């Protein structure tokens, strides 16, 4: 059996796991949700769910991974001899591969927009127009480029690939984002954006749809249910204090989402100030792909030569955010394949990346039917159900004493910590119940 990799430092682990968490979900998804869900009301609910629901599930994944030092399938297989354990792991591998299949298409668009901004202002075009102006083959090429970049990093292994690149890319991401925020904040119109972002519409706080959107967003954003955190946890040193490292990862993820809102919403109001339409027909702020591909490029276009630089920086930010997440997704099936078949990493990366590219190509050729369907199946159904299953394994199936023994390796006084007094009950009763209620509410 090949020797398993391990992160070499605490900061390396935190940046890699935060890199997985911080992705298009934070910079694109979160501001979009805020825009269409009553501003700060959504932010408040999101904060509550991220801390009270997503963080405990994140901890379950990290502990399961670190205790078993194995990929998702084998780790769950070690918790229970019931075939459901391994089956859940396999579902996780399939789900994450499908997420990567659509994520790589979007990552390809980001590379395309980045490359285009290097030479001229990017066209403000609705996504379907983009699809016709950039031919199918461009979609395939940019998607392949994104997957190649991801594969190149994962090929390097845990320390020399994932950790090394996360340590370089994450600080770059923070710097680019701060530079953009400073720029946008000084533009006319930004202050109205701040007000729209920070003043909550409390009448919407208890709206069930808002709660469901916030839960989905928190799960996607913290990369839960699909094994990325479990596999990264399996490469973490036994010396590290898990609850505080998990808290650091959650905080970075939540922090970046909130900061992204401070960038995107004010940028929309700067666009409004420049005569660009930012409201949809229903009076809500324009959200989703239209925001990224229509409103923002139009804004970059109206701010003259500086717009070119802003556009380059913005799309570079998107590419970096997407790549640090995609490497964590690719690692899940790659770890499973290399460990279960004893294959060299190079071979596993090649097989998995080609399979995922085939799935992406299938989506590209049937874009109007498959793109939305795959997103819904994976993020609305699979992710919450897998999150639920992981809570059941951590809370009901795995022996409490074994979990405690694992946590005590780094923190001998764990029994007396507040975390241990709350978390086991939380992951046993509260999380599964809340996830189930919200899941059924969202599908019926
Ligand atoms: N957390 C990532 C994001 O926000 C996605 C995850 C499935 C890796 O984009």
CSV table of C-alpha atoms and ligand atoms in Angstrom, one decimal:
chain,number,residue,atom,x,y,z
A,1,UNK,CA,0.0,0.0,0.0
A,2,UNK,CA,1.4,3.4,-0.9
A,3,UNK,CA,2.3,5.7,1.9
A,4,UNK,CA,-0.5,8.2,2.7
A,5,UNK,CA,0.3,11.9,2.4
A,6,UNK,CA,0.0,14.3,5.4
A,7,UNK,CA,-0.3,18.1,5.6
A,8,UNK,CA,3.0,19.4,7.0
A,9,UNK,CA,1.7,22.3,9.1
A,10,UNK,CA,-1.4,23.6,10.8
A,11,UNK,CA,-1.6,26.6,8.6
A,12,UNK,CA,-1.2,24.4,5.5
A,13,UNK,CA,-4.2,22.4,6.6
A,14,UNK,CA,-6.3,25.4,7.4
A,15,UNK,CA,-5.5,27.1,4.1
A,16,UNK,CA,-6.2,23.9,2.1
A,17,UNK,CA,-9.5,23.2,3.9
A,18,UNK,CA,-10.5,26.9,3.7
A,19,UNK,CA,-9.5,26.8,0.1
A,20,UNK,CA,-11.9,23.9,-0.4
A,21,UNK,CA,-14.7,25.8,1.4
A,22,UNK,CA,-14.1,29.2,-0.2
A,23,UNK,CA,-15.1,28.9,-3.8
A,24,UNK,CA,-17.7,30.0,-6.3
A,25,UNK,CA,-20.2,29.3,-3.6
A,26,UNK,CA,-18.9,32.2,-1.6
A,27,UNK,CA,-18.1,34.7,-4.2
A,28,UNK,CA,-20.9,34.1,-6.6
A,29,UNK,CA,-23.5,32.0,-4.7
A,30,UNK,CA,-23.6,33.9,-1.4
A,31,UNK,CA,-24.0,37.5,-2.7
A,32,UNK,CA,-26.6,36.1,-5.2
A,33,UNK,CA,-28.6,34.6,-2.4
A,34,UNK,CA,-28.3,37.7,-0.3
A,35,UNK,CA,-29.5,39.8,-3.2
A,36,UNK,CA,-32.6,37.7,-3.8
A,37,UNK,CA,-33.4,37.0,-0.1
A,38,UNK,CA,-33.8,40.3,1.6
A,39,UNK,CA,-30.3,41.5,2.2
A,40,UNK,CA,-28.9,41.2,5.7
A,41,UNK,CA,-31.9,39.0,6.8
A,42,UNK,CA,-30.3,36.2,4.8
A,43,UNK,CA,-26.9,37.0,6.3
A,44,UNK,CA,-28.2,36.6,9.8
A,45,UNK,CA,-30.0,33.3,9.1
A,46,UNK,CA,-26.9,32.1,7.2
A,47,UNK,CA,-24.6,32.9,10.2
A,48,UNK,CA,-26.9,31.0,12.5
A,49,UNK,CA,-27.1,27.9,10.3
A,50,UNK,CA,-23.4,28.0,9.5
A,51,UNK,CA,-22.4,27.9,13.1
A,52,UNK,CA,-25.2,25.8,14.5
A,53,UNK,CA,-25.6,23.3,11.7
A,54,UNK,CA,-22.8,23.3,9.3
A,55,UNK,CA,-19.9,23.5,11.8
A,56,UNK,CA,-21.0,20.4,13.7
A,57,UNK,CA,-21.3,18.4,10.4
A,58,UNK,CA,-17.9,19.7,9.4
A,59,UNK,CA,-16.4,18.4,12.6
A,60,UNK,CA,-18.1,15.0,12.1
A,61,UNK,CA,-16.3,14.8,8.7
A,62,UNK,CA,-12.9,15.9,10.0
A,63,UNK,CA,-13.0,13.5,13.0
A,64,UNK,CA,-14.2,10.5,10.9
A,65,UNK,CA,-11.4,11.2,8.4
A,66,UNK,CA,-8.6,11.7,10.8
A,67,UNK,CA,-9.5,8.7,13.0
A,68,UNK,CA,-9.5,6.3,10.1
A,69,UNK,CA,-6.8,7.7,7.9
A,70,UNK,CA,-8.5,6.5,4.8
A,71,UNK,CA,-10.7,7.7,1.9
A,72,UNK,CA,-14.4,8.3,2.3
A,73,UNK,CA,-15.5,4.7,1.4
A,74,UNK,CA,-13.0,2.9,3.6
A,75,UNK,CA,-13.4,5.4,6.5
A,76,UNK,CA,-17.2,4.8,6.7
A,77,UNK,CA,-16.6,1.1,6.1
A,78,UNK,CA,-14.4,1.0,9.2
A,79,UNK,CA,-17.2,2.6,11.3
A,80,UNK,CA,-19.6,-0.1,10.5
A,81,UNK,CA,-19.5,-3.5,8.8
A,82,UNK,CA,-23.0,-2.8,7.4
A,83,UNK,CA,-22.7,-2.3,3.7
A,84,UNK,CA,-24.5,1.0,4.0
A,85,UNK,CA,-21.3,2.5,5.4
A,86,UNK,CA,-19.3,1.9,2.2
A,87,UNK,CA,-22.4,2.6,0.0
A,88,UNK,CA,-22.7,6.1,1.6
A,89,UNK,CA,-19.0,6.6,0.8
A,90,UNK,CA,-19.5,5.6,-2.8
A,91,UNK,CA,-22.5,7.9,-3.1
A,92,UNK,CA,-20.2,10.7,-1.8
A,93,UNK,CA,-17.6,9.9,-4.4
A,94,UNK,CA,-20.2,9.9,-7.2
A,95,UNK,CA,-21.8,13.1,-5.9
A,96,UNK,CA,-18.5,15.0,-5.7
A,97,UNK,CA,-17.5,13.9,-9.2
A,98,UNK,CA,-20.8,15.2,-10.6
A,99,UNK,CA,-20.4,18.5,-8.7
A,100,UNK,CA,-16.9,18.7,-10.2
A,101,UNK,CA,-18.3,18.0,-13.6
A,102,UNK,CA,-20.5,21.1,-13.6
A,103,UNK,CA,-18.1,23.1,-11.5
A,104,UNK,CA,-15.3,22.6,-14.1
A,105,UNK,CA,-17.6,24.0,-16.8
A,106,UNK,CA,-18.1,27.1,-14.7
A,107,UNK,CA,-14.4,27.2,-13.9
A,108,UNK,CA,-13.8,27.1,-17.6
A,109,UNK,CA,-16.0,30.2,-18.2
A,110,UNK,CA,-14.0,32.0,-15.5
A,111,UNK,CA,-10.7,31.2,-17.3
A,112,UNK,CA,-12.2,32.3,-20.6
A,113,UNK,CA,-13.4,35.6,-19.1
A,114,UNK,CA,-10.0,36.1,-17.4
A,115,UNK,CA,-8.2,35.4,-20.7
A,116,UNK,CA,-10.5,37.7,-22.6
A,117,UNK,CA,-10.1,40.5,-20.0
A,118,UNK,CA,-6.3,40.4,-20.6
A,119,UNK,CA,-6.8,41.8,-24.1
A,120,UNK,CA,-10.1,43.7,-24.2
A,121,UNK,CA,-13.2,44.5,-22.1
A,122,UNK,CA,-15.2,41.4,-21.7
A,123,UNK,CA,-18.6,41.3,-23.4
A,124,UNK,CA,-21.6,41.7,-21.2
A,125,UNK,CA,-23.7,38.9,-22.4
A,126,UNK,CA,-26.3,36.6,-20.9
A,127,UNK,CA,-25.1,33.1,-20.3
A,128,UNK,CA,-27.1,31.6,-23.2
A,129,UNK,CA,-25.7,34.3,-25.5
A,130,UNK,CA,-22.2,33.4,-24.2
A,131,UNK,CA,-23.0,29.9,-25.1
A,132,UNK,CA,-23.7,30.8,-28.7
A,133,UNK,CA,-20.9,33.3,-29.1
A,134,UNK,CA,-18.4,30.9,-27.5
A,135,UNK,CA,-18.9,27.7,-29.5
A,136,UNK,CA,-19.3,24.3,-27.9
A,137,UNK,CA,-15.7,23.6,-28.7
A,138,UNK,CA,-14.6,26.6,-26.6
A,139,UNK,CA,-16.6,25.3,-23.7
A,140,UNK,CA,-14.9,21.9,-24.0
A,141,UNK,CA,-11.4,23.5,-24.3
A,142,UNK,CA,-11.8,25.8,-21.3
A,143,UNK,CA,-13.4,23.1,-19.2
A,144,UNK,CA,-10.5,20.8,-20.1
A,145,UNK,CA,-8.1,23.6,-19.2
A,146,UNK,CA,-9.7,24.0,-15.8
A,147,UNK,CA,-9.6,20.2,-15.2
A,148,UNK,CA,-6.0,20.0,-16.3
A,149,UNK,CA,-5.0,22.8,-13.9
A,150,UNK,CA,-6.8,20.9,-11.1
A,151,UNK,CA,-5.2,17.6,-12.0
A,152,UNK,CA,-1.8,19.1,-12.2
A,153,UNK,CA,-2.0,20.3,-8.6
A,154,UNK,CA,-3.6,17.1,-7.3
A,155,UNK,CA,-0.9,15.1,-9.1
A,156,UNK,CA,1.7,16.7,-6.8
A,157,UNK,CA,0.1,14.9,-3.8
A,158,UNK,CA,-1.0,16.2,-0.5
A,159,UNK,CA,2.1,18.2,0.6
A,160,UNK,CA,3.8,19.1,-2.7
A,161,UNK,CA,0.5,19.7,-4.6
A,162,UNK,CA,-2.6,20.5,-2.5
A,163,UNK,CA,-0.9,22.2,0.5
A,164,UNK,CA,1.8,24.0,-1.5
A,165,UNK,CA,-0.7,25.5,-3.9
A,166,UNK,CA,-3.3,26.4,-1.3
A,167,UNK,CA,-0.6,28.2,0.7
A,168,UNK,CA,0.2,30.3,-2.4
A,169,UNK,CA,-3.3,30.8,-3.8
A,170,UNK,CA,-5.3,31.6,-0.6
A,171,UNK,CA,-3.3,34.6,0.5
A,172,UNK,CA,-3.4,35.8,-3.2
A,173,UNK,CA,-7.2,35.4,-3.1
A,174,UNK,CA,-7.5,37.5,0.1
A,175,UNK,CA,-5.3,40.3,-1.3
A,176,UNK,CA,-7.2,40.4,-4.7
A,177,UNK,CA,-10.5,40.6,-2.8
A,178,UNK,CA,-9.5,43.3,-0.5
A,179,UNK,CA,-8.0,45.4,-3.4
A,180,UNK,CA,-11.4,45.1,-5.2
A,181,UNK,CA,-13.4,46.0,-2.1
A,182,UNK,CA,-11.3,49.1,-1.5
A,183,UNK,CA,-11.7,50.2,-5.1
A,184,UNK,CA,-15.4,49.6,-5.2
A,185,UNK,CA,-16.0,51.3,-1.8
A,186,UNK,CA,-14.7,54.6,-3.1
A,187,UNK,CA,-16.9,54.6,-6.2
A,188,UNK,CA,-20.1,56.7,-6.3
A,189,UNK,CA,-23.1,54.6,-5.5
A,190,UNK,CA,-21.3,52.1,-3.2
A,191,UNK,CA,-22.8,53.5,0.0
A,192,UNK,CA,-26.3,52.6,-1.2
A,193,UNK,CA,-25.0,49.1,-1.8
A,194,UNK,CA,-23.7,49.0,1.7
A,195,UNK,CA,-27.1,50.0,3.0
A,196,UNK,CA,-28.9,47.4,0.9
A,197,UNK,CA,-26.5,44.8,2.2
A,198,UNK,CA,-26.6,45.7,5.8
A,199,UNK,CA,-30.2,46.7,6.5
A,200,UNK,CA,-32.2,43.5,7.0
A,201,UNK,CA,-35.7,43.0,5.8
A,202,UNK,CA,-36.8,41.2,9.0
A,203,UNK,CA,-40.1,40.2,7.6
A,204,UNK,CA,-38.3,37.5,5.6
A,205,UNK,CA,-36.2,36.0,8.4
A,206,UNK,CA,-38.8,33.2,9.1
A,207,UNK,CA,-39.7,32.5,5.5
A,208,UNK,CA,-39.1,28.8,5.1
A,209,UNK,CA,-37.7,29.2,1.6
A,210,UNK,CA,-35.0,31.6,3.0
A,211,UNK,CA,-34.1,29.0,5.7
A,212,UNK,CA,-33.8,26.2,3.0
A,213,UNK,CA,-31.7,28.4,0.7
A,214,UNK,CA,-29.5,29.3,3.7
A,215,UNK,CA,-29.0,25.7,4.6
A,216,UNK,CA,-28.2,24.7,1.1
A,217,UNK,CA,-25.8,27.5,0.8
A,218,UNK,CA,-24.0,26.7,4.1
A,219,UNK,CA,-23.7,23.0,3.1
A,220,UNK,CA,-22.3,23.8,-0.4
A,221,UNK,CA,-20.0,26.5,0.9
A,222,UNK,CA,-18.5,24.4,3.6
A,223,UNK,CA,-18.1,21.5,1.1
A,224,UNK,CA,-20.1,19.2,3.3
A,225,UNK,CA,-21.5,15.8,2.7
A,226,UNK,CA,-19.2,15.0,-0.3
A,227,UNK,CA,-16.1,13.8,1.5
A,228,UNK,CA,-13.7,16.6,0.8
A,229,UNK,CA,-13.4,17.6,4.4
A,230,UNK,CA,-13.3,13.9,5.5
A,231,UNK,CA,-10.4,13.2,3.1
A,232,UNK,CA,-8.5,16.3,4.0
A,233,UNK,CA,-9.1,15.4,7.7
A,234,UNK,CA,-7.5,12.0,6.9
A,235,UNK,CA,-4.3,13.8,6.0
A,236,UNK,CA,-4.2,15.8,9.2
A,237,UNK,CA,-1.6,15.2,11.9
A,238,UNK,CA,-2.9,13.5,15.1
A,239,UNK,CA,-1.3,16.4,17.1
A,240,UNK,CA,-3.7,19.0,15.9
A,241,UNK,CA,-6.6,20.3,18.0
A,242,UNK,CA,-9.5,19.4,15.8
A,243,UNK,CA,-12.3,21.5,17.2
A,244,UNK,CA,-10.3,24.7,17.0
A,245,UNK,CA,-8.9,23.9,13.5
A,246,UNK,CA,-12.5,23.1,12.3
A,247,UNK,CA,-13.6,26.4,13.8
A,248,UNK,CA,-10.9,28.3,12.0
A,249,UNK,CA,-11.9,26.7,8.7
A,250,UNK,CA,-15.6,27.6,9.3
A,251,UNK,CA,-14.7,31.1,10.2
A,252,UNK,CA,-12.6,31.7,7.1
A,253,UNK,CA,-15.4,30.3,5.0
A,254,UNK,CA,-18.1,32.4,6.6
A,255,UNK,CA,-15.9,35.5,6.7
A,256,UNK,CA,-15.0,35.3,3.0
A,257,UNK,CA,-18.7,34.9,2.0
A,258,UNK,CA,-19.6,38.0,4.1
A,259,UNK,CA,-16.8,40.0,2.6
A,260,UNK,CA,-17.7,38.9,-0.9
A,261,UNK,CA,-21.2,40.3,-0.2
A,262,UNK,CA,-19.5,43.6,0.7
A,263,UNK,CA,-17.9,43.5,-2.7
A,264,UNK,CA,-20.6,42.4,-5.0
A,265,UNK,CA,-23.7,44.2,-3.6
A,266,UNK,CA,-22.0,47.7,-3.5
A,267,UNK,CA,-20.5,46.9,-7.0
A,268,UNK,CA,-24.1,46.5,-8.2
A,269,UNK,CA,-25.1,49.9,-6.9
A,270,UNK,CA,-22.0,51.5,-8.5
A,271,UNK,CA,-23.3,49.9,-11.7
A,272,UNK,CA,-26.7,51.4,-11.1
A,273,UNK,CA,-25.1,54.7,-10.6
A,274,UNK,CA,-23.4,54.3,-14.0
A,275,UNK,CA,-26.8,53.7,-15.7
A,276,UNK,CA,-26.8,49.9,-15.7
A,277,UNK,CA,-30.0,48.0,-14.9
A,278,UNK,CA,-29.5,46.0,-11.7
A,279,UNK,CA,-33.1,45.1,-10.9
A,280,UNK,CA,-35.0,42.2,-12.5
A,281,UNK,CA,-38.6,42.4,-13.6
A,282,UNK,CA,-39.9,41.4,-10.1
A,283,UNK,CA,-38.1,44.3,-8.5
A,284,UNK,CA,-35.4,42.1,-6.9
A,285,UNK,CA,-31.7,42.6,-7.5
A,286,UNK,CA,-30.5,40.7,-10.5
A,287,UNK,CA,-28.9,37.4,-9.3
A,288,UNK,CA,-27.3,34.2,-10.6
A,289,UNK,CA,-25.4,34.0,-13.8
A,290,UNK,CA,-26.8,37.3,-15.1
A,291,UNK,CA,-25.1,39.1,-12.2
A,292,UNK,CA,-21.7,37.7,-13.1
A,293,UNK,CA,-21.9,37.7,-16.9
A,294,UNK,CA,-24.1,40.7,-17.6
A,295,UNK,CA,-24.1,43.3,-14.8
A,296,UNK,CA,-20.5,43.1,-13.7
A,297,UNK,CA,-18.9,43.1,-17.2
A,298,UNK,CA,-21.2,46.1,-18.1
A,299,UNK,CA,-19.8,47.8,-15.0
A,300,UNK,CA,-16.2,47.1,-15.9
A,301,UNK,CA,-17.0,48.5,-19.4
A,302,UNK,CA,-18.3,51.8,-18.0
A,303,UNK,CA,-15.3,52.6,-15.8
A,304,UNK,CA,-12.8,53.1,-18.5
A,305,UNK,CA,-9.3,51.7,-18.7
A,306,UNK,CA,-9.3,50.9,-15.0
A,307,UNK,CA,-12.2,48.6,-15.8
A,308,UNK,CA,-9.8,46.3,-17.6
A,309,UNK,CA,-7.7,45.9,-14.6
A,310,UNK,CA,-10.7,45.4,-12.3
A,311,UNK,CA,-12.0,42.8,-14.7
A,312,UNK,CA,-8.7,41.0,-14.8
A,313,UNK,CA,-8.4,41.0,-11.0
A,314,UNK,CA,-12.1,39.9,-10.5
A,315,UNK,CA,-11.9,36.9,-12.9
A,316,UNK,CA,-8.4,35.9,-11.5
A,317,UNK,CA,-10.1,35.9,-8.1
A,318,UNK,CA,-12.9,33.6,-9.4
A,319,UNK,CA,-10.4,31.2,-11.1
A,320,UNK,CA,-8.4,31.0,-7.8
A,321,UNK,CA,-11.4,30.4,-5.7
A,322,UNK,CA,-12.7,27.7,-8.1
A,323,UNK,CA,-9.4,25.9,-8.4
A,324,UNK,CA,-8.7,25.6,-4.6
A,325,UNK,CA,-12.2,24.0,-4.3
A,326,UNK,CA,-11.9,21.8,-7.3
A,327,UNK,CA,-8.6,20.2,-6.1
A,328,UNK,CA,-10.4,19.1,-2.9
A,329,UNK,CA,-13.2,17.6,-5.0
A,330,UNK,CA,-10.9,15.7,-7.3
A,331,UNK,CA,-8.9,14.3,-4.3
A,332,UNK,CA,-12.0,12.4,-3.0
A,333,UNK,CA,-12.4,9.9,-5.9
A,334,UNK,CA,-8.6,9.9,-6.5
A,335,UNK,CA,-7.9,8.9,-2.9
A,336,UNK,CA,-10.5,6.1,-3.1
A,337,UNK,CA,-9.2,4.8,-6.4
A,338,UNK,CA,-5.6,4.8,-5.4
A,339,UNK,CA,-6.3,3.2,-2.0
A,340,UNK,CA,-8.8,0.6,-3.1
A,341,UNK,CA,-7.0,-0.5,-6.2
A,342,UNK,CA,-3.5,0.3,-5.0
A,343,UNK,CA,-2.9,2.4,-8.1
A,344,UNK,CA,-0.2,5.1,-8.3
A,345,UNK,CA,-1.5,8.6,-7.9
A,346,UNK,CA,-0.7,9.5,-11.4
A,347,UNK,CA,-2.8,6.8,-12.9
A,348,UNK,CA,-5.8,7.5,-10.5
A,349,UNK,CA,-5.7,11.2,-11.3
A,350,UNK,CA,-5.7,10.5,-15.0
A,351,UNK,CA,-8.6,8.0,-14.8
A,352,UNK,CA,-10.8,10.2,-12.6
A,353,UNK,CA,-10.1,13.4,-14.5
A,354,UNK,CA,-10.9,11.8,-17.8
A,355,UNK,CA,-14.1,10.3,-16.5
A,356,UNK,CA,-15.1,13.7,-15.0
A,357,UNK,CA,-14.3,15.4,-18.3
A,358,UNK,CA,-16.5,12.9,-20.1
A,359,UNK,CA,-19.4,13.8,-17.7
A,360,UNK,CA,-18.7,17.6,-18.3
A,361,UNK,CA,-18.7,17.0,-22.0
A,362,UNK,CA,-22.1,15.2,-21.8
A,363,UNK,CA,-23.4,18.2,-19.8
A,364,UNK,CA,-22.0,20.7,-22.3
A,365,UNK,CA,-23.6,18.8,-25.3
A,366,UNK,CA,-27.0,18.7,-23.5
A,367,UNK,CA,-26.6,22.0,-21.6
A,368,UNK,CA,-30.2,23.1,-21.4
A,369,UNK,CA,-31.4,19.8,-19.9
A,370,UNK,CA,-28.5,18.5,-17.9
A,371,UNK,CA,-26.7,21.5,-16.4
A,372,UNK,CA,-29.6,22.6,-14.1
A,373,UNK,CA,-30.6,19.0,-13.4
A,374,UNK,CA,-27.1,17.9,-12.2
A,375,UNK,CA,-26.8,21.0,-10.0
A,376,UNK,CA,-30.3,20.3,-8.4
A,377,UNK,CA,-29.6,16.5,-8.0
A,378,UNK,CA,-26.3,17.0,-6.3
A,379,UNK,CA,-26.8,20.1,-4.2
A,380,UNK,CA,-30.4,20.0,-3.3
A,381,UNK,CA,-30.8,16.2,-2.8
A,382,UNK,CA,-27.5,14.4,-2.5
A,383,UNK,CA,-25.6,16.9,-0.3
A,384,UNK,CA,-28.2,17.2,2.5
A,385,UNK,CA,-28.9,13.5,2.5
A,386,UNK,CA,-25.2,12.6,2.7
A,387,UNK,CA,-24.8,15.2,5.4
A,388,UNK,CA,-27.6,13.5,7.3
A,389,UNK,CA,-26.0,10.1,6.8
A,390,UNK,CA,-22.7,11.4,8.1
A,391,UNK,CA,-24.4,12.7,11.3
A,392,UNK,CA,-26.0,9.3,11.8
A,393,UNK,CA,-22.6,7.6,11.4
A,394,UNK,CA,-20.9,10.0,13.8
A,395,UNK,CA,-23.7,10.3,16.3
A,396,UNK,CA,-25.4,6.9,16.4
A,397,UNK,CA,-23.2,4.2,14.8
A,398,UNK,CA,-19.6,5.2,15.8
A,399,UNK,CA,-18.9,4.5,19.5
A,400,UNK,CA,-18.8,7.7,21.6
A,401,UNK,CA,-15.7,6.4,23.4
A,402,UNK,CA,-13.8,5.9,20.1
A,403,UNK,CA,-14.6,9.5,19.0
A,404,UNK,CA,-13.5,10.8,22.4
A,405,UNK,CA,-10.2,8.7,22.2
A,406,UNK,CA,-9.5,10.3,18.8
A,407,UNK,CA,-10.1,13.8,20.0
A,408,UNK,CA,-8.1,13.2,23.2
A,409,UNK,CA,-5.0,12.4,21.1
A,410,UNK,CA,-4.4,16.2,20.7
A,411,UNK,CA,-6.5,17.5,23.6
A,412,UNK,CA,-6.2,15.3,26.7
A,413,UNK,CA,-8.8,17.3,28.6
A,414,UNK,CA,-11.4,16.9,25.9
A,415,UNK,CA,-14.1,15.5,28.2
A,416,UNK,CA,-14.2,18.8,30.1
A,417,UNK,CA,-14.3,21.0,27.1
A,418,UNK,CA,-17.5,22.8,26.2
A,419,UNK,CA,-17.2,21.4,22.7
A,420,UNK,CA,-17.5,17.8,24.0
A,421,UNK,CA,-20.4,18.6,26.2
A,422,UNK,CA,-22.4,19.9,23.3
A,423,UNK,CA,-21.2,18.4,20.0
A,424,UNK,CA,-22.1,14.7,20.5
A,425,UNK,CA,-25.7,15.6,21.3
A,426,UNK,CA,-25.8,18.0,18.6
A,427,UNK,CA,-24.6,15.7,15.9
A,428,UNK,CA,-26.8,12.9,17.2
A,429,UNK,CA,-30.1,14.7,17.6
A,430,UNK,CA,-30.2,18.3,16.4
A,431,UNK,CA,-28.4,18.2,13.1
A,432,UNK,CA,-30.1,15.1,11.6
A,433,UNK,CA,-33.5,16.4,12.6
A,434,UNK,CA,-33.0,19.9,11.3
A,435,UNK,CA,-31.5,18.6,8.1
A,436,UNK,CA,-34.4,16.2,7.5
A,437,UNK,CA,-37.1,18.7,8.3
A,438,UNK,CA,-35.6,21.2,5.9
A,439,UNK,CA,-34.9,18.6,3.3
A,440,UNK,CA,-38.5,17.5,3.2
A,441,UNK,CA,-39.7,21.0,3.2
A,442,UNK,CA,-37.5,21.8,0.2
A,443,UNK,CA,-38.6,18.8,-1.9
A,444,UNK,CA,-42.3,18.6,-1.3
B,1,LIG,N1,-17.3,24.9,-1.1
B,1,LIG,C1,-17.2,25.0,-2.6
B,1,LIG,C2,-17.7,26.3,-3.0
B,1,LIG,O1,-18.1,27.1,-2.2
B,1,LIG,C3,-17.9,23.9,-3.2
B,1,LIG,C4,-17.6,22.5,-2.7
B,1,LIG,C5,-18.6,21.4,-3.2
B,1,LIG,C6,-16.2,22.0,-2.9
B,1,LIG,O2,-17.6,26.7,-4.2
